[in-house]
Amino acid sequence: MRVAAIDQGTTSTRALVIDAHGNWQIAASLRHAQHHPQPGWVEHDAEEMIRNIRACLKATGDVDAIGLANQGESCLAWHAETKAPLSPVIVWQDARTQGTLSVRPAADAQRSKAICGLPLDPYFSASKLAWLRQNLATVRAAEAKGTLRLGTTDAFFLDRLAGVFATDCATASRTGLMNLATQEWSAELCALHGVPIECLPPIRAVDAGFGTIGGVPVRASIVDQQAALYGHNARLPGDCKITFGTGAFLLALTGTERPMVEGLLPTLAWKRQGQPALFAVEGGVYDAGSALEWARRIGLFSTLDELGTFHGPSAISRGLVFVPALSGLAAPHWDRLAAPLFIGMDHTTDRRDMVRAVLEGIALLTVDLIEEASGTVSLGATISIDGGVSQSAYFAQFLASAAGRAISVAPMHELTALGLAELCGQDISGVRMGGQTFMPDASVSDADHRTFAMALARTREWRRCPPENSEPG
């Protein structure tokens, strides 16, 4: 069997072909544009994404099954009959609903956490879908005519390409609208946000089947981070992975009962047909790869090859700190008003020092996630990581030392695609052989952690109330 694994991510769409022997190849990778019509807004063109998915599928050639991974919380509105988008895709990074959510009663936030496990944060789909309904005349007109569909990007792709209007349990658990206990849409949360429940897609198991594209069955559809968790071979409570893509996302399996957590989020890992749902804790750093992309854009480095080795003491041990809060702070801080910060530069600081501080800042924010997760479930001896920045040996070693845990770098970093292939029924266990493990050493001290904590405190709510003496004079 040959599986086409389509990883539709925040910055690109990738297609991998994986055969029954575990052989794999990247068939295509196409980037799509990021649009920022206002500060804090992030949008994609839904038609461009459809074109890229089609092109990637064409590049895979003859395959026997398709698996589709989606961005998670990114969402849009579209027409039930024509399947045409009625809005741009509002991306998970988008913070346009922060003001609206910040004035909601505390009771609303409490009900949200009780039912779906998620805080009232613009990260999730619920407030984005409500914004579309409140602000776009095309959306309101379609609702009035009974032709409105709302959902995450996977539901749009499947409706448009496979003729099936559906989503999976794991993706639905990222919206802020699903009842974790029943794995169904919550009428109470839909009413709380102002999202018409009848416009949302039916929820299915991850491997329930999602129609066909060009005669090829779509056997699995799931949010990308959960696909990556499966691809990391997580099967037991305590199994943990961190994917470093646009953001950095930790997921750790907890079992068949909903985990009770504070700083991190309870989420559905996956539900397979005929099996109980598996739960996980999740936490994210909004800006990982995107922070490095920003650093590259302003000239701190040119290629990822430059990030593998640095000489001399770490940047933070020399008092140079970067907090990568370009989109605010996610778990466990939940502060969209936090701002990125460089601190500790002097006349000798150069671009190598600064990009090194960016890598260390991503790692130190990730350590917060690891510590929070370990308070909920006993993590395994080794944490598995993948994604672009995981290919930096310096980063992997710094993370191991900062976390005080063994860090294993997957031998291939397309773990989302591997997870999709396995969920489609492919056996690819041999692909995981040969990864590199980094053991903690004494290169990151308690003083380094305190230095970062002090810098982190200075970023908090900076966009709301900068210091009174911040203006010249």
Coordinates of C-alpha atoms in Angstrom, one line a residue:
M1 CA 0.0 0.0 0.0
R2 CA 1.2 3.5 -0.8
V3 CA -0.1 6.3 1.3
A4 CA -0.2 10.0 0.4
A5 CA 0.2 11.9 3.7
I6 CA -0.8 15.6 3.3
D7 CA 0.5 17.9 6.0
Q8 CA -1.4 21.2 5.5
G9 CA 0.5 23.5 7.9
T10 CA 0.7 27.1 8.9
T11 CA 3.2 28.1 6.2
S12 CA 3.2 25.3 3.7
T13 CA 1.5 22.2 2.4
R14 CA 3.6 19.1 2.1
A15 CA 3.0 15.7 0.6
L16 CA 4.9 12.6 1.5
V17 CA 4.5 9.2 -0.1
I18 CA 5.1 6.2 2.3
D19 CA 5.0 2.6 1.2
A20 CA 4.5 -0.7 3.0
H21 CA 8.2 -1.1 3.6
G22 CA 8.6 2.2 5.4
N23 CA 10.2 3.9 2.4
W24 CA 9.3 7.5 2.1
Q25 CA 9.8 10.5 0.0
I26 CA 8.7 14.1 -0.1
A27 CA 6.6 14.4 -3.3
A28 CA 5.9 18.1 -3.1
S29 CA 6.1 21.1 -0.7
L30 CA 4.4 24.4 -1.5
R31 CA 4.3 27.6 0.5
H32 CA 1.3 29.8 0.8
A33 CA 1.1 33.5 1.6
Q34 CA 0.6 34.9 5.1
H35 CA -1.6 38.0 5.2
H36 CA -1.5 40.6 8.0
P37 CA -4.3 43.1 7.3
Q38 CA -4.0 44.6 10.7
P39 CA -1.6 44.3 13.7
G40 CA -2.3 41.0 15.4
W41 CA -4.3 39.6 12.5
V42 CA -3.1 36.5 10.5
E43 CA -5.0 35.2 7.5
H44 CA -4.6 32.7 4.7
D45 CA -6.3 32.5 1.3
A46 CA -8.5 29.4 1.3
E47 CA -8.5 29.1 -2.4
E48 CA -4.7 29.2 -2.5
M49 CA -4.6 26.4 0.1
I50 CA -7.0 24.2 -2.0
R51 CA -4.8 24.7 -5.1
N52 CA -1.7 23.7 -3.2
I53 CA -3.4 20.6 -1.7
R54 CA -4.5 19.5 -5.2
A55 CA -1.0 20.1 -6.6
C56 CA 0.6 18.1 -3.8
L57 CA -1.8 15.2 -4.4
K58 CA -1.1 15.3 -8.1
A59 CA 2.6 15.0 -7.3
T60 CA 2.2 11.8 -5.3
G61 CA 1.1 9.8 -8.3
D62 CA -0.8 6.6 -7.9
V63 CA -1.6 5.9 -4.2
D64 CA -4.0 3.6 -2.3
A65 CA -4.9 5.9 0.6
I66 CA -4.8 9.5 1.7
G67 CA -4.3 10.9 5.1
L68 CA -4.9 14.6 5.9
A69 CA -3.4 16.7 8.7
N70 CA -4.7 20.2 9.4
Q71 CA -3.4 23.3 11.3
G72 CA -5.8 22.8 14.2
E73 CA -7.5 26.0 15.3
S74 CA -7.4 27.9 12.0
C75 CA -11.0 28.3 10.6
L76 CA -13.3 29.9 8.1
A77 CA -16.8 30.1 6.7
W78 CA -17.9 28.7 3.3
H79 CA -21.1 28.1 1.2
A80 CA -22.8 24.8 1.7
E81 CA -23.8 24.4 -1.9
T82 CA -21.0 26.1 -4.0
K83 CA -18.3 25.2 -1.4
A84 CA -16.8 28.7 -2.1
P85 CA -15.1 30.4 0.9
L86 CA -17.1 33.2 2.4
S87 CA -14.1 34.5 4.4
P88 CA -10.4 34.3 4.6
V89 CA -8.9 31.6 6.9
I90 CA -8.3 33.1 10.3
V91 CA -5.1 31.5 11.5
W92 CA -4.5 30.0 15.0
Q93 CA -2.0 32.8 15.6
D94 CA -4.6 35.5 15.0
A95 CA -5.4 37.6 18.1
R96 CA -8.2 39.9 16.8
T97 CA -10.7 38.6 19.4
Q98 CA -8.5 39.3 22.4
G99 CA -10.4 42.5 23.3
T100 CA -13.8 40.8 23.1
L101 CA -12.7 37.9 25.2
S102 CA -11.0 40.0 27.8
V103 CA -14.2 41.5 28.9
R104 CA -16.2 38.3 29.1
P105 CA -17.5 37.4 32.6
A106 CA -15.3 35.1 34.7
A107 CA -18.2 32.7 34.8
D108 CA -17.9 32.2 31.0
A109 CA -14.3 31.3 31.3
Q110 CA -15.1 28.8 34.1
R111 CA -17.8 27.2 32.0
S112 CA -15.5 26.9 29.0
K113 CA -12.8 25.1 31.0
A114 CA -15.4 22.9 32.7
I115 CA -16.9 21.7 29.4
C116 CA -14.1 21.8 26.8
G117 CA -11.1 22.2 28.9
L118 CA -9.9 25.4 27.1
P119 CA -9.6 29.0 28.3
L120 CA -11.3 31.9 26.5
D121 CA -8.3 32.7 24.3
P122 CA -8.2 33.9 20.7
Y123 CA -5.9 31.0 19.9
F124 CA -9.0 28.7 19.6
S125 CA -11.6 28.6 16.9
A126 CA -14.7 29.5 18.8
S127 CA -14.2 33.3 19.1
K128 CA -12.9 33.4 15.5
L129 CA -16.0 31.8 14.1
A130 CA -18.1 34.2 16.1
W131 CA -16.1 37.1 14.7
L132 CA -16.9 35.9 11.2
R133 CA -20.6 35.8 11.9
Q134 CA -20.6 39.2 13.6
N135 CA -18.5 41.1 11.1
L136 CA -18.9 39.7 7.5
A137 CA -22.1 40.4 5.6
T138 CA -21.5 37.4 3.4
V139 CA -21.5 35.1 6.3
R140 CA -24.7 36.5 7.8
A141 CA -26.4 36.3 4.4
A142 CA -25.5 32.6 4.0
E143 CA -26.8 31.9 7.5
A144 CA -30.1 33.6 6.7
K145 CA -30.5 31.4 3.6
G146 CA -29.4 28.2 5.4
T147 CA -26.3 27.8 3.3
L148 CA -23.6 28.6 5.9
R149 CA -20.9 26.2 6.9
L150 CA -18.4 27.0 9.7
G151 CA -15.4 25.0 10.8
T152 CA -11.7 24.3 10.9
T153 CA -9.8 24.1 7.7
D154 CA -10.0 20.3 7.6
A155 CA -13.8 20.4 7.3
F156 CA -13.5 22.8 4.4
F157 CA -10.9 20.8 2.6
L158 CA -12.9 17.5 3.0
D159 CA -16.1 19.2 1.9
R160 CA -14.5 20.8 -1.1
L161 CA -12.3 17.9 -2.2
A162 CA -13.9 14.7 -0.9
G163 CA -17.6 15.7 -0.7
V164 CA -17.7 15.0 3.0
F165 CA -18.6 17.6 5.6
A166 CA -17.0 16.3 8.7
T167 CA -14.2 16.8 11.2
D168 CA -12.5 14.5 13.7
C169 CA -12.7 14.4 17.5
A170 CA -9.1 15.7 18.0
T171 CA -9.5 18.7 15.8
A172 CA -12.9 19.4 17.3
S173 CA -11.4 19.4 20.7
R174 CA -9.2 22.4 19.7
T175 CA -12.2 24.6 18.8
G176 CA -13.5 25.5 22.3
L177 CA -16.9 24.2 21.3
M178 CA -16.7 20.4 21.9
N179 CA -17.7 18.7 25.1
L180 CA -14.7 16.6 26.1
A181 CA -16.8 14.1 28.0
T182 CA -19.2 13.3 25.1
Q183 CA -17.0 14.2 22.1
E184 CA -20.0 16.1 20.7
W185 CA -20.6 19.8 20.0
S186 CA -21.7 21.6 23.2
A187 CA -24.9 23.6 22.7
E188 CA -24.0 25.7 25.8
L189 CA -20.6 26.7 24.4
C190 CA -22.0 27.4 21.0
A191 CA -24.6 29.7 22.5
L192 CA -21.9 31.3 24.8
H193 CA -19.8 32.3 21.7
G194 CA -22.7 32.9 19.3
V195 CA -21.8 30.1 16.9
P196 CA -24.8 28.3 15.3
I197 CA -24.3 24.7 16.1
E198 CA -26.2 23.6 13.0
C199 CA -23.5 25.1 10.8
L200 CA -20.7 23.0 12.3
P201 CA -19.6 19.6 10.8
P202 CA -20.4 16.2 12.3
I203 CA -17.6 14.8 14.4
R204 CA -16.1 11.4 13.6
A205 CA -13.3 9.1 14.7
V206 CA -9.9 9.8 13.2
D207 CA -10.0 6.7 11.0
A208 CA -13.7 6.6 10.3
G209 CA -13.2 7.5 6.6
F210 CA -13.8 10.8 5.0
G211 CA -14.8 10.2 1.4
T212 CA -12.6 9.9 -1.7
I213 CA -10.5 12.3 -3.7
G214 CA -10.0 11.2 -7.3
G215 CA -11.3 7.8 -6.3
V216 CA -8.7 7.4 -3.5
P217 CA -10.1 6.9 0.0
V218 CA -9.3 9.5 2.6
R219 CA -8.7 7.0 5.5
A220 CA -7.6 9.4 8.2
S221 CA -8.0 13.1 9.1
I222 CA -6.6 14.7 12.2
V223 CA -5.0 17.9 13.6
D224 CA -1.3 18.0 12.9
Q225 CA 0.1 17.9 16.4
Q226 CA -1.9 14.8 17.3
A227 CA -0.7 13.2 14.1
A228 CA 2.8 14.0 15.1
L229 CA 2.2 12.5 18.6
Y230 CA 1.1 9.3 16.9
G231 CA 4.1 9.4 14.6
H232 CA 6.4 9.7 17.6
N233 CA 5.1 6.2 18.6
A234 CA 3.3 7.6 21.7
R235 CA 0.9 4.9 22.9
L236 CA 1.1 4.9 26.7
P237 CA 0.5 7.5 29.4
G238 CA 3.6 9.6 29.9
D239 CA 4.8 9.3 26.3
C240 CA 5.6 12.8 25.2
K241 CA 6.7 14.7 22.1
I242 CA 7.5 18.3 21.2
T243 CA 7.2 19.5 17.6
F244 CA 9.0 22.6 16.7
G245 CA 7.3 24.1 13.7
T246 CA 5.9 27.6 13.4
G247 CA 5.2 27.2 17.1
A248 CA 6.4 24.6 19.6
F249 CA 3.8 22.2 20.8
L250 CA 4.1 19.6 23.6
L251 CA 1.7 16.8 23.9
A252 CA 1.9 14.0 26.5
L253 CA -0.6 11.1 26.6
T254 CA -2.5 10.8 29.9
G255 CA -4.9 7.9 29.3
T256 CA -8.6 7.3 28.8
E257 CA -9.8 9.9 31.4
R258 CA -9.7 13.6 31.0
P259 CA -6.6 15.1 32.7
M260 CA -7.2 17.8 35.3
V261 CA -4.7 20.5 34.6
E262 CA -4.3 24.3 35.2
G263 CA -1.5 25.9 33.1
L264 CA -1.7 23.3 30.3
L265 CA -4.7 22.2 28.4
P266 CA -6.6 18.9 28.4
T267 CA -7.2 17.7 24.9
L268 CA -8.2 14.7 22.9
A269 CA -5.2 12.9 21.4
W270 CA -7.3 10.7 19.1
K271 CA -10.3 8.4 19.0
R272 CA -10.0 5.4 16.7
Q273 CA -13.1 3.3 15.6
G274 CA -14.1 0.8 18.2
Q275 CA -11.7 2.1 20.8
P276 CA -12.0 4.5 23.7
A277 CA -10.8 8.1 23.3
L278 CA -7.2 8.8 24.5
F279 CA -6.5 12.1 26.2
A280 CA -3.4 14.2 26.4
V281 CA -2.1 17.4 28.0
E282 CA -1.0 20.1 25.5
G283 CA 1.0 23.3 25.7
G284 CA 2.5 25.6 23.1
V285 CA 5.0 28.3 22.5
Y286 CA 3.4 30.5 19.9
D287 CA 6.7 31.5 18.2
A288 CA 9.4 28.9 17.6
G289 CA 10.1 28.6 13.9
S290 CA 8.4 31.9 13.3
A291 CA 10.8 33.5 15.8
L292 CA 13.7 32.1 13.8
E293 CA 12.1 33.2 10.6
W294 CA 11.9 36.7 12.0
A295 CA 15.6 36.5 13.1
R296 CA 16.5 35.4 9.6
R297 CA 14.5 38.2 8.0
I298 CA 16.3 40.9 10.0
G299 CA 19.7 39.4 9.1
L300 CA 20.8 37.5 12.2
F301 CA 21.5 34.4 10.2
S302 CA 21.0 33.1 6.6
T303 CA 20.5 29.3 6.7
L304 CA 19.6 26.7 9.4
D305 CA 23.1 25.2 8.9
E306 CA 24.5 28.2 10.9
L307 CA 22.5 27.2 14.0
G308 CA 24.2 23.8 14.7
T309 CA 27.3 24.9 16.5
F310 CA 28.3 27.9 18.7
H311 CA 31.5 28.5 20.6
G312 CA 32.0 29.7 24.2
P313 CA 29.5 30.1 27.0
S314 CA 25.8 30.3 26.3
A315 CA 24.2 33.7 25.6
I316 CA 22.1 33.5 28.8
S317 CA 25.0 32.8 31.0
R318 CA 26.5 36.0 29.7
G319 CA 23.3 37.9 30.6
L320 CA 21.9 38.1 27.0
V321 CA 18.3 37.0 26.9
F322 CA 15.6 36.8 24.2
V323 CA 11.9 36.1 25.1
P324 CA 10.2 34.9 21.8
A325 CA 6.8 36.4 22.5
L326 CA 6.1 37.9 19.1
S327 CA 2.5 36.6 19.3
G328 CA 2.3 36.8 23.1
L329 CA 2.8 34.0 25.5
A330 CA 0.8 30.7 25.4
A331 CA 0.8 28.0 28.0
P332 CA 1.2 28.2 30.9
H333 CA 1.3 32.0 30.9
W334 CA -1.7 32.8 28.6
D335 CA -0.7 36.4 28.0
R336 CA -1.4 37.7 24.5
L337 CA -0.3 41.2 25.6
A338 CA 3.3 40.0 26.3
A339 CA 5.9 41.4 24.0
P340 CA 9.2 40.0 22.6
L341 CA 12.3 41.2 24.4
F342 CA 16.0 41.4 23.9
I343 CA 17.9 42.4 27.0
G344 CA 21.5 42.4 28.1
M345 CA 23.2 43.5 24.9
D346 CA 26.4 45.6 25.0
H347 CA 29.0 46.9 22.5
T348 CA 30.5 43.5 21.9
T349 CA 27.1 41.7 21.1
D350 CA 27.0 40.5 17.5
R351 CA 24.4 38.7 15.4
R352 CA 25.7 35.3 16.4
D353 CA 25.1 36.1 20.0
M354 CA 21.6 37.3 19.2
V355 CA 20.5 34.3 17.2
R356 CA 21.9 32.1 19.9
A357 CA 19.8 33.9 22.4
V358 CA 16.7 33.3 20.2
L359 CA 17.4 29.5 20.2
E360 CA 17.9 29.6 24.0
G361 CA 14.7 31.6 24.5
I362 CA 12.6 29.1 22.5
A363 CA 14.2 26.3 24.6
L364 CA 13.6 28.0 27.9
L365 CA 9.9 28.7 27.2
T366 CA 9.6 25.0 26.2
V367 CA 11.0 24.0 29.6
D368 CA 8.0 25.7 31.2
L369 CA 5.8 23.3 29.2
I370 CA 7.8 20.2 30.3
E371 CA 7.6 21.2 33.9
E372 CA 3.9 21.8 33.8
A373 CA 3.2 18.5 32.0
S374 CA 5.3 16.5 34.5
G375 CA 3.1 17.8 37.3
T376 CA 0.1 16.0 35.6
V377 CA 1.6 12.8 34.3
S378 CA 4.8 10.9 34.9
L379 CA 6.7 11.6 31.8
G380 CA 8.9 8.9 30.2
A381 CA 12.6 8.9 30.5
T382 CA 13.1 10.5 27.1
I383 CA 11.2 13.3 25.4
S384 CA 11.1 13.0 21.6
I385 CA 11.3 16.1 19.5
D386 CA 11.0 16.9 15.8
G387 CA 10.6 19.9 13.5
G388 CA 13.0 22.4 11.9
V389 CA 14.8 23.8 15.0
S390 CA 15.2 20.2 16.4
Q391 CA 17.9 19.7 13.6
S392 CA 20.2 22.2 15.5
A393 CA 22.5 20.1 17.7
Y394 CA 23.1 23.2 19.8
F395 CA 19.4 23.7 20.4
A396 CA 18.8 20.0 21.3
Q397 CA 21.6 19.9 23.7
F398 CA 20.6 23.2 25.4
L399 CA 17.0 22.0 25.7
A400 CA 18.2 18.7 27.3
S401 CA 20.4 20.6 29.8
A402 CA 17.8 23.2 30.6
A403 CA 15.1 20.6 31.1
G404 CA 17.3 18.1 32.9
R405 CA 15.9 15.4 30.7
A406 CA 17.1 13.2 27.8
I407 CA 16.0 14.6 24.5
S408 CA 15.7 12.3 21.5
V409 CA 15.7 13.8 18.0
A410 CA 13.7 11.8 15.5
P411 CA 15.8 10.3 12.6
M412 CA 13.4 12.0 10.2
H413 CA 11.5 15.1 11.0
E414 CA 8.2 14.4 9.0
L415 CA 6.6 12.8 12.0
T416 CA 3.1 14.3 11.2
A417 CA 3.2 12.4 7.9
L418 CA 4.4 9.2 9.6
G419 CA 1.5 9.4 12.1
L420 CA -0.9 9.9 9.3
A421 CA 0.4 6.9 7.4
E422 CA 0.0 4.7 10.5
L423 CA -3.5 6.0 11.2
C424 CA -4.3 4.9 7.6
G425 CA -3.1 1.4 8.5
Q426 CA 0.5 1.5 7.3
D427 CA 3.2 -0.2 9.4
I428 CA 6.3 2.1 9.4
S429 CA 7.9 1.3 12.7
G430 CA 11.3 0.8 11.1
V431 CA 11.5 4.4 10.1
R432 CA 12.0 5.5 13.7
M433 CA 15.4 3.7 14.1
G434 CA 18.6 5.7 14.3
G435 CA 17.6 8.9 16.1
Q436 CA 20.2 10.9 18.2
T437 CA 19.7 11.4 22.0
F438 CA 21.1 14.3 23.9
M439 CA 21.8 13.9 27.6
P440 CA 21.5 16.8 30.1
D441 CA 24.7 18.3 31.4
A442 CA 25.6 21.2 33.8
S443 CA 25.8 23.9 31.1
V444 CA 22.5 25.5 32.1
S445 CA 22.4 26.6 35.7
D446 CA 19.8 27.6 38.2
A447 CA 21.0 31.2 37.8
D448 CA 20.3 31.0 34.0
H449 CA 16.7 29.9 34.8
R450 CA 16.3 32.9 37.2
T451 CA 17.7 35.3 34.6
F452 CA 15.2 34.1 32.0
A453 CA 12.3 34.3 34.6
M454 CA 13.2 37.9 35.3
A455 CA 13.2 38.7 31.6
L456 CA 9.9 36.9 31.1
A457 CA 8.3 38.9 33.9
R458 CA 9.3 42.1 32.0
T459 CA 7.4 41.0 28.9
R460 CA 4.1 40.4 30.6
E461 CA 1.2 42.6 29.5
W462 CA 3.8 45.0 27.9
R463 CA 1.3 45.9 25.1
R464 CA -1.3 47.0 27.6
C465 CA 0.8 49.3 29.9
P466 CA 4.4 50.1 28.9
P467 CA 6.4 51.8 31.6
E468 CA 5.5 55.4 32.2
N469 CA 9.0 56.5 31.4
S470 CA 9.3 54.7 28.1
E471 CA 8.9 57.8 26.0
P472 CA 12.0 59.9 25.2
G473 CA 12.8 62.7 27.5

